[in-house]
Every structure is written in structure tokens, then in C-alpha cells.
């Protein structure tokens, strides 16, 4: 028995007309595939084509279609589109002036920054306690375990701003602040009222006398729709990193997270590991990147930064 693969925008009736030239074989085809004659099969699905009586075939019609490479597709289903429904973007904003060795602490707000996207309202409460870790660079490199701190106060997620006060009196180098991205829920994770979750976890370098932000280390990810059918959307994901000022942090490696790990090389740029192609169906999909910063020469590694965002394909 011959088989045929469903092409985009084809109903079962379109397949029958393409293969037999008329609808007289319709009931036999439906029976051979155990489906209703009015079915709309999924693009790429395979169907059996039974042998039918010659009177059920329009040889002139099928000959014309094959000769002219015509594939009948009358559904004209709308092509899939997408939107970014949740992408947290935050910055550390110092809210006090003073040498932490003298006043005894660093103080800042981890707060919403331009580029933060949430199509839906945010849920009322954060899904974790939002603990952060911190240590001066030279103590970290010599193996000192980091300090950690919870937020100074509990805030509503809708405010998209978390206050911190990090107690500190020792250490001479730059202060590094980061989140543990191995935790089940990363600081800071945001959730909207539809249950979508995404997080933003930078590695931030603070001046140890003024508390100013010297570096806000985080990669970036662009999303481009390459093609779409009524059932599948193909995206090109491109990762990058802003220029890094401090020489000790410039060497870094990047890796894909979540659905981005299922990607394949970009056929237009196959040797570029910072591009990947993913194909997904309608629904909600999370993609992201992680960046690990390496001391010059490759070891040891500093804490990583990472973020995720949620795409809705519809």
C-alpha cells in the first residue's frame, strides 16, 4: 500500500484530490486510515493510500497535478506567531553612600530595569526567599566561603524591587554579588498570574569604597522567527554578552538553557556556537542562557550569571 505525507494547509480531502484526482475514493481512504473523511491531519503525518477501482481515479487530473508539481492545500490555516510574555530584567541600584568597611554594610535595591517584560500581571508573592551570595574577589579566589543574605524586607512581586543590606567589614577587593543558579528557584524569579516563570540572576561587581556598580555581568539573547506553519514555528536564537570592562572577568563561556538546549546549528552559520535553531509547536516555551566567568587562564571560575524568558507561540 502506498503512503503519503501531509503537506502544510492540507485537509484529508486535499490529499485525496491530489492523489486520486476526485473525491470518489474518499470513503476508502478514510477507512484505510481509520479516520473521518472531514479530518484535518497534522502536517508531516503519514497516511495510507489504498488501491481503488480505476473508476474512482481521474487519471487526467492526477496526471496534470503531477506534471505541474501541484499540491492541493485549501485550509489556509493561520500561521503561528509568537510573543515574549515574561522576561525579567533587573539592575542593582545602591541606595546608600559610604565605605562598607566604615559603615559596615552594602545597601542596594535589586530592581526593575528597562527591558523588563510581563504581558500578564505578576503574582502577588515571590516564589522563593530571594537569597543572594556575596564575597570580595580576592577572598573568593583564595577559597573563602561566601556570605549570604536574605532581603532586608518582604516586598510584593508587583513592585519588582527587592531591598538588600549586606553586612561587611573585611576584604579589600571588588565585592561580587550573585545568585545560586543551581537552586530549584533562582533569585530573582518572577511568576505571572498564568503561571509562567522566568528569572534574572546577574553577577554584579560593586566598588568596595563607594558601593557603585562597576560591572553588571549578564549575557543577552535575541529571538527571531525564521519560519512558521499552522502547527510549527522555527526560531533562531542568538546569544551575546555586553563588553566587559574588568580584565579578570572577560574570559567566559556560555551555554543554552531550557528549550534552547534542544537546538541545532544554524544552517546559515553552522560553525557559530552562539546561534541555534529550535522548532516548537503552539504553547509556552522557556529559553535562556548561562554565562560562566573565568579567571585569566581558565581557572578558577567566578560565579555564573543566567536568565530565562518565556515565549508564547500561538
mmCIF file of C-alpha atoms in Angstrom:
data_model
loop_
_atom_site.group_PDB
_atom_site.id
_atom_site.type_symbol
_atom_site.label_atom_id
_atom_site.label_comp_id
_atom_site.label_asym_id
_atom_site.label_seq_id
_atom_site.Cartn_x
_atom_site.Cartn_y
_atom_site.Cartn_z
ATOM 1 C CA UNK A 1 0.000 0.000 0.000
ATOM 2 C CA UNK A 2 1.327 3.436 -0.928
ATOM 3 C CA UNK A 3 1.661 6.163 1.705
ATOM 4 C CA UNK A 4 1.706 9.949 1.536
ATOM 5 C CA UNK A 5 2.968 12.622 3.928
ATOM 6 C CA UNK A 6 0.628 15.519 4.729
ATOM 7 C CA UNK A 7 1.803 18.875 3.405
ATOM 8 C CA UNK A 8 1.100 22.251 5.067
ATOM 9 C CA UNK A 9 -2.501 23.503 4.740
ATOM 10 C CA UNK A 10 -3.820 20.102 3.605
ATOM 11 C CA UNK A 11 -7.062 18.524 4.753
ATOM 12 C CA UNK A 12 -7.754 14.824 4.138
ATOM 13 C CA UNK A 13 -9.911 15.855 1.181
ATOM 14 C CA UNK A 14 -6.956 17.785 -0.285
ATOM 15 C CA UNK A 15 -4.801 14.645 -0.035
ATOM 16 C CA UNK A 16 -7.470 12.576 -1.753
ATOM 17 C CA UNK A 17 -7.867 15.066 -4.607
ATOM 18 C CA UNK A 18 -4.096 15.324 -5.054
ATOM 19 C CA UNK A 19 -3.580 11.560 -5.183
ATOM 20 C CA UNK A 20 -6.757 10.335 -6.921
ATOM 21 C CA UNK A 21 -7.967 13.376 -8.888
ATOM 22 C CA UNK A 22 -11.506 13.064 -7.490
ATOM 23 C CA UNK A 23 -13.318 12.507 -4.203
ATOM 24 C CA UNK A 24 -14.841 9.151 -5.200
ATOM 25 C CA UNK A 25 -12.077 7.306 -3.324
ATOM 26 C CA UNK A 26 -12.703 9.367 -0.202
ATOM 27 C CA UNK A 27 -14.510 6.819 1.935
ATOM 28 C CA UNK A 28 -11.949 4.122 1.140
ATOM 29 C CA UNK A 29 -9.062 6.388 2.115
ATOM 30 C CA UNK A 30 -10.801 7.367 5.359
ATOM 31 C CA UNK A 31 -11.471 3.713 6.183
ATOM 32 C CA UNK A 32 -7.859 2.698 5.383
ATOM 33 C CA UNK A 33 -6.630 5.264 7.928
ATOM 34 C CA UNK A 34 -9.433 4.777 10.455
ATOM 35 C CA UNK A 35 -10.293 8.490 10.443
ATOM 36 C CA UNK A 36 -13.216 10.663 9.418
ATOM 37 C CA UNK A 37 -13.257 11.981 5.851
ATOM 38 C CA UNK A 38 -13.523 15.533 7.205
ATOM 39 C CA UNK A 39 -10.348 15.166 9.283
ATOM 40 C CA UNK A 40 -7.593 17.791 9.241
ATOM 41 C CA UNK A 41 -4.380 15.789 9.664
ATOM 42 C CA UNK A 42 -1.244 17.217 11.261
ATOM 43 C CA UNK A 43 1.414 18.468 8.854
ATOM 44 C CA UNK A 44 4.002 15.729 8.321
ATOM 45 C CA UNK A 45 1.711 12.862 9.332
ATOM 46 C CA UNK A 46 1.717 9.785 7.088
ATOM 47 C CA UNK A 47 -1.443 8.256 5.614
ATOM 48 C CA UNK A 48 -2.204 5.071 3.718
ATOM 49 C CA UNK A 49 -3.421 5.269 0.121
ATOM 50 C CA UNK A 50 -5.402 2.128 -0.736
ATOM 51 C CA UNK A 51 -5.699 0.677 -4.216
ATOM 52 C CA UNK A 52 -9.126 1.622 -5.566
ATOM 53 C CA UNK A 53 -11.140 0.800 -8.642
ATOM 54 C CA UNK A 54 -9.951 2.671 -11.722
ATOM 55 C CA UNK A 55 -13.328 4.399 -11.980
ATOM 56 C CA UNK A 56 -12.540 6.209 -8.738
ATOM 57 C CA UNK A 57 -9.434 7.816 -10.222
ATOM 58 C CA UNK A 58 -9.318 10.809 -12.537
ATOM 59 C CA UNK A 59 -6.132 9.887 -14.427
ATOM 60 C CA UNK A 60 -6.200 13.068 -16.455
ATOM 61 C CA UNK A 61 -6.480 15.180 -13.307
ATOM 62 C CA UNK A 62 -3.755 13.384 -11.354
ATOM 63 C CA UNK A 63 -1.513 13.481 -14.416
ATOM 64 C CA UNK A 64 -1.879 17.252 -14.664
ATOM 65 C CA UNK A 65 -1.159 17.709 -10.964
ATOM 66 C CA UNK A 66 1.988 15.569 -11.069
ATOM 67 C CA UNK A 67 3.235 17.083 -14.311
ATOM 68 C CA UNK A 68 2.941 20.587 -12.898
ATOM 69 C CA UNK A 69 4.026 19.675 -9.328
ATOM 70 C CA UNK A 70 0.750 20.915 -7.891
ATOM 71 C CA UNK A 71 -0.089 20.020 -4.294
ATOM 72 C CA UNK A 72 -3.630 20.921 -3.285
ATOM 73 C CA UNK A 73 -3.918 22.690 0.061
ATOM 74 C CA UNK A 74 -7.124 24.583 0.744
ATOM 75 C CA UNK A 75 -7.096 25.020 4.504
ATOM 76 C CA UNK A 76 -5.303 28.370 4.532
ATOM 77 C CA UNK A 77 -4.831 27.978 8.274
ATOM 78 C CA UNK A 78 -3.270 30.999 10.009
ATOM 79 C CA UNK A 79 0.479 30.739 10.558
ATOM 80 C CA UNK A 80 1.792 30.538 14.095
ATOM 81 C CA UNK A 81 3.006 33.753 15.681
ATOM 82 C CA UNK A 82 4.743 34.432 18.982
ATOM 83 C CA UNK A 83 5.249 36.960 21.739
ATOM 84 C CA UNK A 84 7.593 37.261 24.706
ATOM 85 C CA UNK A 85 5.240 37.080 27.676
ATOM 86 C CA UNK A 86 7.782 37.211 30.520
ATOM 87 C CA UNK A 87 11.380 38.458 30.544
ATOM 88 C CA UNK A 88 12.728 39.857 33.818
ATOM 89 C CA UNK A 89 15.475 42.473 33.523
ATOM 90 C CA UNK A 90 16.812 43.974 36.753
ATOM 91 C CA UNK A 91 19.658 46.150 37.999
ATOM 92 C CA UNK A 92 21.418 46.644 41.305
ATOM 93 C CA UNK A 93 20.922 50.262 42.387
ATOM 94 C CA UNK A 94 22.897 51.350 45.507
ATOM 95 C CA UNK A 95 20.735 53.315 47.928
ATOM 96 C CA UNK A 96 23.433 54.453 50.357
ATOM 97 C CA UNK A 97 26.762 56.281 50.042
ATOM 98 C CA UNK A 98 29.668 55.191 52.181
ATOM 99 C CA UNK A 99 32.647 52.912 52.585
ATOM 100 C CA UNK A 100 31.286 49.492 53.685
ATOM 101 C CA UNK A 101 34.415 48.975 55.817
ATOM 102 C CA UNK A 102 33.399 52.038 57.792
ATOM 103 C CA UNK A 103 29.598 51.881 57.843
ATOM 104 C CA UNK A 104 29.619 48.067 57.984
ATOM 105 C CA UNK A 105 27.356 47.135 55.065
ATOM 106 C CA UNK A 106 26.463 47.379 51.392
ATOM 107 C CA UNK A 107 22.913 48.537 50.675
ATOM 108 C CA UNK A 108 21.066 48.396 47.355
ATOM 109 C CA UNK A 109 17.778 47.599 45.610
ATOM 110 C CA UNK A 110 17.582 44.775 43.079
ATOM 111 C CA UNK A 111 15.024 46.490 40.921
ATOM 112 C CA UNK A 112 13.209 46.510 37.582
ATOM 113 C CA UNK A 113 15.244 47.862 34.692
ATOM 114 C CA UNK A 114 14.305 48.912 31.119
ATOM 115 C CA UNK A 115 13.509 45.842 29.035
ATOM 116 C CA UNK A 116 11.516 44.042 31.763
ATOM 117 C CA UNK A 117 8.530 42.398 30.011
ATOM 118 C CA UNK A 118 5.455 40.876 31.615
ATOM 119 C CA UNK A 119 2.398 40.788 29.376
ATOM 120 C CA UNK A 120 0.288 39.413 32.213
ATOM 121 C CA UNK A 121 0.107 40.861 35.744
ATOM 122 C CA UNK A 122 2.687 39.463 38.156
ATOM 123 C CA UNK A 123 1.634 37.203 41.005
ATOM 124 C CA UNK A 124 1.495 38.755 44.474
ATOM 125 C CA UNK A 125 4.383 36.926 46.149
ATOM 126 C CA UNK A 126 7.827 35.799 45.018
ATOM 127 C CA UNK A 127 8.183 32.001 44.632
ATOM 128 C CA UNK A 128 11.395 31.916 46.754
ATOM 129 C CA UNK A 129 13.112 33.694 49.658
ATOM 130 C CA UNK A 130 15.442 35.536 47.207
ATOM 131 C CA UNK A 131 18.707 34.774 48.995
ATOM 132 C CA UNK A 132 21.875 36.239 47.454
ATOM 133 C CA UNK A 133 25.571 35.447 47.972
ATOM 134 C CA UNK A 134 28.483 37.853 48.211
ATOM 135 C CA UNK A 135 32.237 37.888 48.673
ATOM 136 C CA UNK A 136 35.194 40.085 47.699
ATOM 137 C CA UNK A 137 37.113 38.908 44.667
ATOM 138 C CA UNK A 138 40.426 38.215 46.392
ATOM 139 C CA UNK A 139 38.796 36.244 49.234
ATOM 140 C CA UNK A 140 36.725 34.252 46.728
ATOM 141 C CA UNK A 141 39.854 33.365 44.734
ATOM 142 C CA UNK A 142 41.590 32.109 47.873
ATOM 143 C CA UNK A 143 38.688 29.806 48.710
ATOM 144 C CA UNK A 144 36.768 31.721 51.377
ATOM 145 C CA UNK A 145 33.134 30.537 51.506
ATOM 146 C CA UNK A 146 30.750 33.344 50.542
ATOM 147 C CA UNK A 147 28.436 35.200 52.870
ATOM 148 C CA UNK A 148 24.709 35.148 52.122
ATOM 149 C CA UNK A 149 21.765 37.368 52.876
ATOM 150 C CA UNK A 150 18.004 37.429 52.598
ATOM 151 C CA UNK A 151 16.197 40.616 51.518
ATOM 152 C CA UNK A 152 16.027 43.409 54.039
ATOM 153 C CA UNK A 153 12.238 43.253 53.890
ATOM 154 C CA UNK A 154 9.493 41.295 52.172
ATOM 155 C CA UNK A 155 8.107 43.127 49.163
ATOM 156 C CA UNK A 156 5.287 42.408 46.732
ATOM 157 C CA UNK A 157 6.413 40.905 43.437
ATOM 158 C CA UNK A 158 4.395 43.514 41.572
ATOM 159 C CA UNK A 159 6.806 46.162 42.883
ATOM 160 C CA UNK A 160 9.650 44.336 41.080
ATOM 161 C CA UNK A 161 12.158 45.708 43.589
ATOM 162 C CA UNK A 162 13.932 43.792 46.367
ATOM 163 C CA UNK A 163 15.962 45.668 49.046
ATOM 164 C CA UNK A 164 19.206 44.204 50.440
ATOM 165 C CA UNK A 165 21.616 45.130 53.226
ATOM 166 C CA UNK A 166 24.794 43.042 53.104
ATOM 167 C CA UNK A 167 26.795 43.160 56.344
ATOM 168 C CA UNK A 168 30.530 43.574 55.634
ATOM 169 C CA UNK A 169 33.726 44.817 57.337
ATOM 170 C CA UNK A 170 36.603 42.765 55.823
ATOM 171 C CA UNK A 171 38.115 42.144 52.386
ATOM 172 C CA UNK A 172 39.849 44.638 50.133
ATOM 173 C CA UNK A 173 38.885 43.722 46.552
ATOM 174 C CA UNK A 174 35.784 44.327 44.490
ATOM 175 C CA UNK A 175 32.608 42.953 46.043
ATOM 176 C CA UNK A 176 30.868 40.276 43.956
ATOM 177 C CA UNK A 177 27.124 39.642 44.410
ATOM 178 C CA UNK A 178 25.345 36.738 42.750
ATOM 179 C CA UNK A 179 22.552 34.150 42.905
ATOM 180 C CA UNK A 180 22.971 30.392 43.186
ATOM 181 C CA UNK A 181 21.526 29.244 39.864
ATOM 182 C CA UNK A 182 21.651 25.594 40.934
ATOM 183 C CA UNK A 183 18.737 26.245 43.298
ATOM 184 C CA UNK A 184 15.297 24.985 42.208
ATOM 185 C CA UNK A 185 14.084 28.606 42.335
ATOM 186 C CA UNK A 186 16.696 31.214 41.438
ATOM 187 C CA UNK A 187 16.942 34.792 42.765
ATOM 188 C CA UNK A 188 15.147 36.622 41.331
ATOM 189 C CA UNK A 189 12.422 34.506 39.795
ATOM 190 C CA UNK A 190 9.216 36.169 38.646
ATOM 191 C CA UNK A 191 5.857 34.478 38.061
ATOM 192 C CA UNK A 192 2.796 35.879 36.343
ATOM 193 C CA UNK A 193 -0.850 35.119 37.041
ATOM 194 C CA UNK A 194 -0.882 32.475 34.281
ATOM 195 C CA UNK A 195 1.896 30.504 35.986
ATOM 196 C CA UNK A 196 4.742 31.481 33.644
ATOM 197 C CA UNK A 197 8.107 31.708 35.424
ATOM 198 C CA UNK A 198 11.437 33.260 34.423
ATOM 199 C CA UNK A 199 14.460 34.502 36.337
ATOM 200 C CA UNK A 200 17.248 37.068 36.120
ATOM 201 C CA UNK A 201 20.445 36.352 38.059
ATOM 202 C CA UNK A 202 23.424 38.588 37.219
ATOM 203 C CA UNK A 203 26.946 38.641 38.620
ATOM 204 C CA UNK A 204 27.377 42.195 39.892
ATOM 205 C CA UNK A 205 30.685 43.806 40.878
ATOM 206 C CA UNK A 206 30.487 46.646 43.424
ATOM 207 C CA UNK A 207 33.166 49.180 44.296
ATOM 208 C CA UNK A 208 34.397 48.462 47.834
ATOM 209 C CA UNK A 209 34.609 52.111 48.861
ATOM 210 C CA UNK A 210 31.753 53.891 47.080
ATOM 211 C CA UNK A 211 29.319 50.946 46.592
ATOM 212 C CA UNK A 212 28.908 51.984 42.945
ATOM 213 C CA UNK A 213 28.242 49.259 40.368
ATOM 214 C CA UNK A 214 31.437 48.618 38.392
ATOM 215 C CA UNK A 215 30.144 45.680 36.318
ATOM 216 C CA UNK A 216 26.708 44.201 35.762
ATOM 217 C CA UNK A 217 27.605 40.907 34.108
ATOM 218 C CA UNK A 218 24.847 39.254 32.106
ATOM 219 C CA UNK A 219 24.561 37.763 28.647
ATOM 220 C CA UNK A 220 21.814 38.640 26.208
ATOM 221 C CA UNK A 221 19.595 36.575 23.938
ATOM 222 C CA UNK A 222 17.802 37.653 20.772
ATOM 223 C CA UNK A 223 14.911 35.689 19.280
ATOM 224 C CA UNK A 224 13.994 35.772 15.585
ATOM 225 C CA UNK A 225 11.144 33.881 13.923
ATOM 226 C CA UNK A 226 12.645 32.116 10.897
ATOM 227 C CA UNK A 227 9.541 30.395 9.543
ATOM 228 C CA UNK A 228 6.105 29.242 10.617
ATOM 229 C CA UNK A 229 3.348 26.912 9.539
ATOM 230 C CA UNK A 230 -0.056 26.378 11.088
ATOM 231 C CA UNK A 231 1.481 23.892 13.554
ATOM 232 C CA UNK A 232 5.214 24.640 13.945
ATOM 233 C CA UNK A 233 7.380 27.725 14.464
ATOM 234 C CA UNK A 234 11.130 27.817 13.877
ATOM 235 C CA UNK A 235 13.287 30.334 15.745
ATOM 236 C CA UNK A 236 16.888 31.461 15.540
ATOM 237 C CA UNK A 237 18.327 32.188 18.989
ATOM 238 C CA UNK A 238 21.484 34.300 19.150
ATOM 239 C CA UNK A 239 23.385 34.782 22.392
ATOM 240 C CA UNK A 240 25.864 37.558 23.143
ATOM 241 C CA UNK A 241 27.466 39.472 26.005
ATOM 242 C CA UNK A 242 27.997 43.170 26.533
ATOM 243 C CA UNK A 243 31.656 44.318 26.639
ATOM 244 C CA UNK A 244 33.307 43.503 29.975
ATOM 245 C CA UNK A 245 35.470 46.260 31.467
ATOM 246 C CA UNK A 246 37.345 44.342 34.158
ATOM 247 C CA UNK A 247 40.077 42.193 32.598
ATOM 248 C CA UNK A 248 39.753 39.413 35.193
ATOM 249 C CA UNK A 249 36.169 38.710 34.086
ATOM 250 C CA UNK A 250 36.489 38.961 30.311
ATOM 251 C CA UNK A 251 37.182 35.281 29.671
ATOM 252 C CA UNK A 252 33.849 33.476 29.745
ATOM 253 C CA UNK A 253 31.873 30.570 28.354
ATOM 254 C CA UNK A 254 28.178 30.482 27.504
ATOM 255 C CA UNK A 255 25.623 27.672 27.386
ATOM 256 C CA UNK A 256 21.986 27.317 26.427
ATOM 257 C CA UNK A 257 19.242 26.703 28.979
ATOM 258 C CA UNK A 258 15.760 25.163 28.914
ATOM 259 C CA UNK A 259 14.237 24.657 25.430
ATOM 260 C CA UNK A 260 17.295 26.269 23.830
ATOM 261 C CA UNK A 261 19.274 23.100 24.660
ATOM 262 C CA UNK A 262 17.256 21.201 22.031
ATOM 263 C CA UNK A 263 18.516 23.442 19.218
ATOM 264 C CA UNK A 264 20.528 22.554 16.139
ATOM 265 C CA UNK A 265 23.247 24.554 14.314
ATOM 266 C CA UNK A 266 22.055 27.462 12.197
ATOM 267 C CA UNK A 267 22.345 26.249 8.568
ATOM 268 C CA UNK A 268 23.284 29.799 7.526
ATOM 269 C CA UNK A 269 26.107 29.933 10.091
ATOM 270 C CA UNK A 270 26.712 26.331 11.203
ATOM 271 C CA UNK A 271 30.046 26.884 12.973
ATOM 272 C CA UNK A 272 28.740 29.713 15.148
ATOM 273 C CA UNK A 273 28.014 28.157 18.544
ATOM 274 C CA UNK A 274 26.308 31.362 19.658
ATOM 275 C CA UNK A 275 23.408 30.647 17.297
ATOM 276 C CA UNK A 276 20.950 27.785 17.491
ATOM 277 C CA UNK A 277 17.704 26.834 15.734
ATOM 278 C CA UNK A 278 14.700 25.490 17.620
ATOM 279 C CA UNK A 279 11.358 24.317 16.238
ATOM 280 C CA UNK A 280 8.364 24.207 18.568
ATOM 281 C CA UNK A 281 4.617 23.901 18.408
ATOM 282 C CA UNK A 282 1.927 26.137 19.840
ATOM 283 C CA UNK A 283 2.242 26.664 23.573
ATOM 284 C CA UNK A 284 4.548 28.190 26.163
ATOM 285 C CA UNK A 285 8.314 27.698 25.866
ATOM 286 C CA UNK A 286 11.153 28.852 28.135
ATOM 287 C CA UNK A 287 14.611 29.636 26.739
ATOM 288 C CA UNK A 288 17.692 31.069 28.404
ATOM 289 C CA UNK A 289 21.462 31.304 28.677
ATOM 290 C CA UNK A 290 24.095 30.860 31.381
ATOM 291 C CA UNK A 291 27.494 32.595 31.386
ATOM 292 C CA UNK A 292 30.447 31.353 33.432
ATOM 293 C CA UNK A 293 33.268 33.849 34.030
ATOM 294 C CA UNK A 294 36.809 32.504 34.203
ATOM 295 C CA UNK A 295 39.904 33.891 35.872
ATOM 296 C CA UNK A 296 42.563 34.622 33.205
ATOM 297 C CA UNK A 297 43.957 31.292 32.105
ATOM 298 C CA UNK A 298 40.689 29.428 32.650
ATOM 299 C CA UNK A 299 40.733 28.638 36.374
ATOM 300 C CA UNK A 300 39.209 29.149 38.785
ATOM 301 C CA UNK A 301 35.740 30.158 37.673
ATOM 302 C CA UNK A 302 33.795 33.008 39.184
ATOM 303 C CA UNK A 303 30.053 32.699 39.949
ATOM 304 C CA UNK A 304 27.871 32.439 36.832
ATOM 305 C CA UNK A 305 25.095 34.694 35.605
ATOM 306 C CA UNK A 306 21.936 33.387 33.935
ATOM 307 C CA UNK A 307 18.494 34.410 32.803
ATOM 308 C CA UNK A 308 15.420 32.878 31.194
ATOM 309 C CA UNK A 309 12.416 34.204 29.321
ATOM 310 C CA UNK A 310 9.077 32.775 28.280
ATOM 311 C CA UNK A 311 7.825 32.693 24.681
ATOM 312 C CA UNK A 312 4.178 32.062 23.863
ATOM 313 C CA UNK A 313 3.615 30.535 20.424
ATOM 314 C CA UNK A 314 0.038 30.833 19.164
#
